[in-house]
CSV table of C-alpha atoms in Angstrom, one decimal:
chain,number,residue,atom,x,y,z
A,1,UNK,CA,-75.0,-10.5,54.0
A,2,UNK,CA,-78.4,-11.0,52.9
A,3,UNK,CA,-78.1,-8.4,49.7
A,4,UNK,CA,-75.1,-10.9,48.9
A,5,UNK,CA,-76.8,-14.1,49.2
A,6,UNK,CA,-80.0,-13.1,47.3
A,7,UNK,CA,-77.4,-12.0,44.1
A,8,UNK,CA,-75.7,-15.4,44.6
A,9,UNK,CA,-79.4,-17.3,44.4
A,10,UNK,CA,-80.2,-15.0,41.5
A,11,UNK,CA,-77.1,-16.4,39.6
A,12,UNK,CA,-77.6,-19.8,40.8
A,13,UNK,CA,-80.5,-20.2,39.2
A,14,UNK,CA,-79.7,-18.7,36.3
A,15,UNK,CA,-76.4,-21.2,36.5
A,16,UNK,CA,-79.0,-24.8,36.7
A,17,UNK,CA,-81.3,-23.4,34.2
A,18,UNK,CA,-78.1,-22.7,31.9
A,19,UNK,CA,-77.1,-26.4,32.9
A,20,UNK,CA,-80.4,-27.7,32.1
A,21,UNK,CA,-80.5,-26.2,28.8
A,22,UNK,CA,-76.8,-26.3,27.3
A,23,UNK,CA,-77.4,-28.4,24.6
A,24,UNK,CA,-79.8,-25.9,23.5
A,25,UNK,CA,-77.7,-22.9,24.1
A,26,UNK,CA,-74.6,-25.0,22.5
A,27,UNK,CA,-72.0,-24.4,25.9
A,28,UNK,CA,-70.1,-26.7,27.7
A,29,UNK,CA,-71.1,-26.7,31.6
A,30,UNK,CA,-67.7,-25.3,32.7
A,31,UNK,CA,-68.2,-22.2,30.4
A,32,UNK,CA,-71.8,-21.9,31.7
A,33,UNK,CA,-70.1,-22.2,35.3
A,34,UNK,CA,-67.2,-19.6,34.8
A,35,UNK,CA,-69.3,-17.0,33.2
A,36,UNK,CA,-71.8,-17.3,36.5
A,37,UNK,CA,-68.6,-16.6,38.4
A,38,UNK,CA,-67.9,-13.7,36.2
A,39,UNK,CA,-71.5,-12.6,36.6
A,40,UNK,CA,-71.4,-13.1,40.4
A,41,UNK,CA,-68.2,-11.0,40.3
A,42,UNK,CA,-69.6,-8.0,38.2
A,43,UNK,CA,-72.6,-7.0,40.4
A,44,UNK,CA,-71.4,-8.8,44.3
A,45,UNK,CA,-69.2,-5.4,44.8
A,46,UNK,CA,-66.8,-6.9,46.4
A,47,UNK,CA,-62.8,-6.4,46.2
A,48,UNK,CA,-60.8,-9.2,44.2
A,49,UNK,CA,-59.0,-9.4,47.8
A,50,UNK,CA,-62.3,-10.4,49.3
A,51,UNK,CA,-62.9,-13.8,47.2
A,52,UNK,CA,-59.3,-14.5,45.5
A,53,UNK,CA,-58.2,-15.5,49.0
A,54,UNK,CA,-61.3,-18.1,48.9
A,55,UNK,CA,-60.4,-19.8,45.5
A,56,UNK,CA,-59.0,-23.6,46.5
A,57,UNK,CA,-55.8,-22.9,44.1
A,58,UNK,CA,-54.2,-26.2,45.5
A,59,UNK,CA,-57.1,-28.5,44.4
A,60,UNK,CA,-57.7,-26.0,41.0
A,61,UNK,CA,-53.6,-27.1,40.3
A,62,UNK,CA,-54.5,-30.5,41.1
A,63,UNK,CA,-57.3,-31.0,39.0
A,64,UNK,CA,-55.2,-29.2,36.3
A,65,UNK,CA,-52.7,-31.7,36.5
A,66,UNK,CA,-54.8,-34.8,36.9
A,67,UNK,CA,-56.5,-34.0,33.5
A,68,UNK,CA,-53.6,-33.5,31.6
A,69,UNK,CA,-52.4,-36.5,32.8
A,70,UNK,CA,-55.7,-38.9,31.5
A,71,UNK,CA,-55.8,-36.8,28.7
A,72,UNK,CA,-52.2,-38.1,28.2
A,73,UNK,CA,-53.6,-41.9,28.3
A,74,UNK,CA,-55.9,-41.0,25.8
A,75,UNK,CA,-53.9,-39.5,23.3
A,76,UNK,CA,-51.2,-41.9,23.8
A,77,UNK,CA,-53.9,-44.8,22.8
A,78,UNK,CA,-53.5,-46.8,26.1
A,79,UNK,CA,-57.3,-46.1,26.6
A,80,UNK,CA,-58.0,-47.5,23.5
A,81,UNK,CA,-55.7,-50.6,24.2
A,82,UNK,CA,-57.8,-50.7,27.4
A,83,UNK,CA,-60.8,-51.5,25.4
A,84,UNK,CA,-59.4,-53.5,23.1
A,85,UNK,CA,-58.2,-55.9,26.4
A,86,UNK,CA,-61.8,-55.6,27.6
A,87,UNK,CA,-63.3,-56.6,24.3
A,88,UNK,CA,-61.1,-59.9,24.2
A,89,UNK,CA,-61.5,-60.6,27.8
A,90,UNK,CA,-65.4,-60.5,28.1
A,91,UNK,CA,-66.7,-61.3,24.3
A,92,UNK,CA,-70.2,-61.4,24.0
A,93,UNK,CA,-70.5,-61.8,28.0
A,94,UNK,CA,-73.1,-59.0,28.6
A,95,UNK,CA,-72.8,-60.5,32.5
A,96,UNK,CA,-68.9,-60.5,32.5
A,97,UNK,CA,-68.6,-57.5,30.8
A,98,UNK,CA,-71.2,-55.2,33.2
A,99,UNK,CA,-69.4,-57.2,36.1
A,100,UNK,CA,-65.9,-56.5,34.8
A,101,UNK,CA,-66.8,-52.7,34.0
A,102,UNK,CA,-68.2,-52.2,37.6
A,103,UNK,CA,-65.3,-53.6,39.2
A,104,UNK,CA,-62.8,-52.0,37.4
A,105,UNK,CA,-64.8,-48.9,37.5
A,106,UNK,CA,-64.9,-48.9,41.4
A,107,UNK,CA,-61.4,-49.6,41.4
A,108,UNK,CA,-60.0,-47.1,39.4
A,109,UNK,CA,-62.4,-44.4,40.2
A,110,UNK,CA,-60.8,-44.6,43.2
A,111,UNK,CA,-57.0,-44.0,41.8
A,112,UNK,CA,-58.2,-41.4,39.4
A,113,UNK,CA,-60.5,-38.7,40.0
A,114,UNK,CA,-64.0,-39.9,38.9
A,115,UNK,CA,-64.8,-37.2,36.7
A,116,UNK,CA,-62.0,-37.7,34.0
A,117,UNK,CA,-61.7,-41.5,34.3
A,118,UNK,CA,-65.7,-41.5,32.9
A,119,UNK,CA,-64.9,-39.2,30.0
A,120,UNK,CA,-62.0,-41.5,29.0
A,121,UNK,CA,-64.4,-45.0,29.8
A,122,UNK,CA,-67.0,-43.7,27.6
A,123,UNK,CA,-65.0,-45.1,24.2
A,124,UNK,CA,-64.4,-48.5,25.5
A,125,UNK,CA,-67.9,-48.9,26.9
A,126,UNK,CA,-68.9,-47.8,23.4
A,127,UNK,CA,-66.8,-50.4,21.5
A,128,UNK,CA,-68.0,-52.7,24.4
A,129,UNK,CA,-72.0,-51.9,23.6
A,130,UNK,CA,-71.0,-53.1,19.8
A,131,UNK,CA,-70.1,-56.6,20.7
A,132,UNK,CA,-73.5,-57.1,22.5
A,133,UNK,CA,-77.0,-57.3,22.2
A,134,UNK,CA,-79.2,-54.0,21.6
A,135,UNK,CA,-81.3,-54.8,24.0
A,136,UNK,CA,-78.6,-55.2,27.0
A,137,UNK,CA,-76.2,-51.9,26.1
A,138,UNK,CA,-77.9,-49.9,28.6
A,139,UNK,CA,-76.6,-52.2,31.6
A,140,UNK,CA,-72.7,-51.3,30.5
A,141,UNK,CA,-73.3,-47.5,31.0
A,142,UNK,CA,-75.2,-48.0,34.3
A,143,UNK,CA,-72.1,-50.3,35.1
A,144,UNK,CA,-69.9,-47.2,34.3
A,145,UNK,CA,-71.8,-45.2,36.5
A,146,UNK,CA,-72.6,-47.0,39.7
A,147,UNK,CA,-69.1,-48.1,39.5
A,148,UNK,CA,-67.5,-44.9,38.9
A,149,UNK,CA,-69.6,-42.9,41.4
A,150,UNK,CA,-69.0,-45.6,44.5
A,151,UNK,CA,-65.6,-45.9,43.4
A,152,UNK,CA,-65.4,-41.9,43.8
A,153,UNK,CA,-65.9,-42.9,47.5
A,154,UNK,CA,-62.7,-44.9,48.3
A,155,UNK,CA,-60.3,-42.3,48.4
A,156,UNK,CA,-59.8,-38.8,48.7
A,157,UNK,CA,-58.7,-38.5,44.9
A,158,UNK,CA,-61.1,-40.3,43.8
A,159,UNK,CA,-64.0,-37.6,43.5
A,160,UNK,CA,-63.7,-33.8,43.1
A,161,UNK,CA,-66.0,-33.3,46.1
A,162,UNK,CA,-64.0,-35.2,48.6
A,163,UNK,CA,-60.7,-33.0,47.7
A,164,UNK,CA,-62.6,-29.9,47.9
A,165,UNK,CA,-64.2,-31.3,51.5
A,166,UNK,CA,-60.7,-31.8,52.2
A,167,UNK,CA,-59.1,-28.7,51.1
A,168,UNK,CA,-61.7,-27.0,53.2
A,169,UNK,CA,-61.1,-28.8,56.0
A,170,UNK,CA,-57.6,-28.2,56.6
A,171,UNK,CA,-58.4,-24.5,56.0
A,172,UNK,CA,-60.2,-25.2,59.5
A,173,UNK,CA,-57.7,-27.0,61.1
A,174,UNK,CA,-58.6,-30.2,60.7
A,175,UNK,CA,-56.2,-33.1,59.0
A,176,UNK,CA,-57.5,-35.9,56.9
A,177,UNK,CA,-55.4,-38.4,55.7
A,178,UNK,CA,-54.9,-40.1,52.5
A,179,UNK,CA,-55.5,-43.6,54.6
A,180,UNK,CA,-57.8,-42.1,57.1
A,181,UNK,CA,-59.9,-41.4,54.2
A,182,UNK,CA,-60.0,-44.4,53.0
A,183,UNK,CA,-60.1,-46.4,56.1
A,184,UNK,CA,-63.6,-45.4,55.8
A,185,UNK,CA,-64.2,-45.0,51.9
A,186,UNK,CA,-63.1,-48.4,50.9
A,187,UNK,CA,-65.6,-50.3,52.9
A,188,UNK,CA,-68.7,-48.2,52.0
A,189,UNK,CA,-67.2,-48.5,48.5
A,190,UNK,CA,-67.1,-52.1,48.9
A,191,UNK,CA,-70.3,-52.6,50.3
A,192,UNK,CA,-72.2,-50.3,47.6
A,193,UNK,CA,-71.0,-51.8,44.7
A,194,UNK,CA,-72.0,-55.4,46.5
A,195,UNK,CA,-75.1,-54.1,46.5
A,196,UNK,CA,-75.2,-52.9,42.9
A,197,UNK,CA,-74.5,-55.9,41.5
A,198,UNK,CA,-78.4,-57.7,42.1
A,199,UNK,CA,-79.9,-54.9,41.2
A,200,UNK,CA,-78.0,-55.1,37.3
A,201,UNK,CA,-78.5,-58.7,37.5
A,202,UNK,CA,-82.4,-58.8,37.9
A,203,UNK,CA,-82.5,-55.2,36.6
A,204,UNK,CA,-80.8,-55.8,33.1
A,205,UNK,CA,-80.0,-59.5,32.8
């Protein structure tokens, strides 16, 4: 349908360009994402029946749930007791503490989606940053994130991509397994954040 696909370019771009420039146009991404939906919807011309059927409801639930869930360990405070542990564990360290904060990172990303586990590590690598030298806070963040993105490759919940990929996939018949998944997952996980850690060391430290 190529009158379809040029409409869905057209919003597309419109979409990265409002991604780009949110902090200008003062939106969060996911309303800049469901108002290209909306957009998409208003001028495809196509039937609710036509795309409702596509929507992945089962990972949409999921997600729903998995964010209430860490938005539960942060309201309850045992995010902030998490950082607190950190703080007393590592010091001063700036090595232990981008070490310790890539390995849990991996870990965990791997339990809990990605996505939410970085928005409820940002606080503790913030109080981390305060215990350490200006010049070496950048190296806790890029621990956060090489951790938390590798990690996202261990399992199947542990990046929103892979349970979409999933989800899809079992719409076409094929069945991927929690431990399937992760048979392959947790060595490439392994193996990237081995990887990781020389490039922090020489990078930052």
């Amino acid at each position: 349908d190529i009158k379809l696909m040029k409409k869905s370019l057209f919003v597309l771009v419109l979409v990265v360009i409002a991604f780009i420039s949110h902090s200008f146009l003062h939106l969060e991404p996911a309303i800049i994402a469901l108002l290209g939906a909306g957009l998409l919807i208003l001028i495809s011309g196509l039937k609710p029946a036509n795309y409702v059927q596509d929507i992945e409801w089962g990972t949409l639930t999921f997600f729903a749930g998995l964010f209430i869930m860490v938005g539960a360990l942060v309201n309850t405070g045992a995010m902030k007791t998490f950082a607190e542990f950190l703080k007393d564990l590592v010091g001063s360290n700036v090595t232990l503490a981008a070490m310790s904060l890539l390995g849990v990172s991996a870990v965990l990303s791997g339990i809990v989606d990605n996505i939410p586990y970085v928005a409820s590590m940002s606080p503790v690598v913030l109080e981390l940053s305060k215990t350490i030298p200006a010049s070496a806070g950048d190296v806790l963040w890029w621990a956060l994130a090489f951790g938390a993105d590798f990690g996202g490759n261990a399992t199947i919940i542990g990046a929103s991509a892979n349970v979409v990929a999933v989800g899809l996939a079992r719409k076409a018949g094929i069945h991927i397994s929690f431990w399937q998944f992760a048979k392959y997952g947790i060595p490439v996980t392994f193996l990237s954040v081995i990887m990781v850690v020389p490039y922090l060391l020489l990078r930052y430290l």
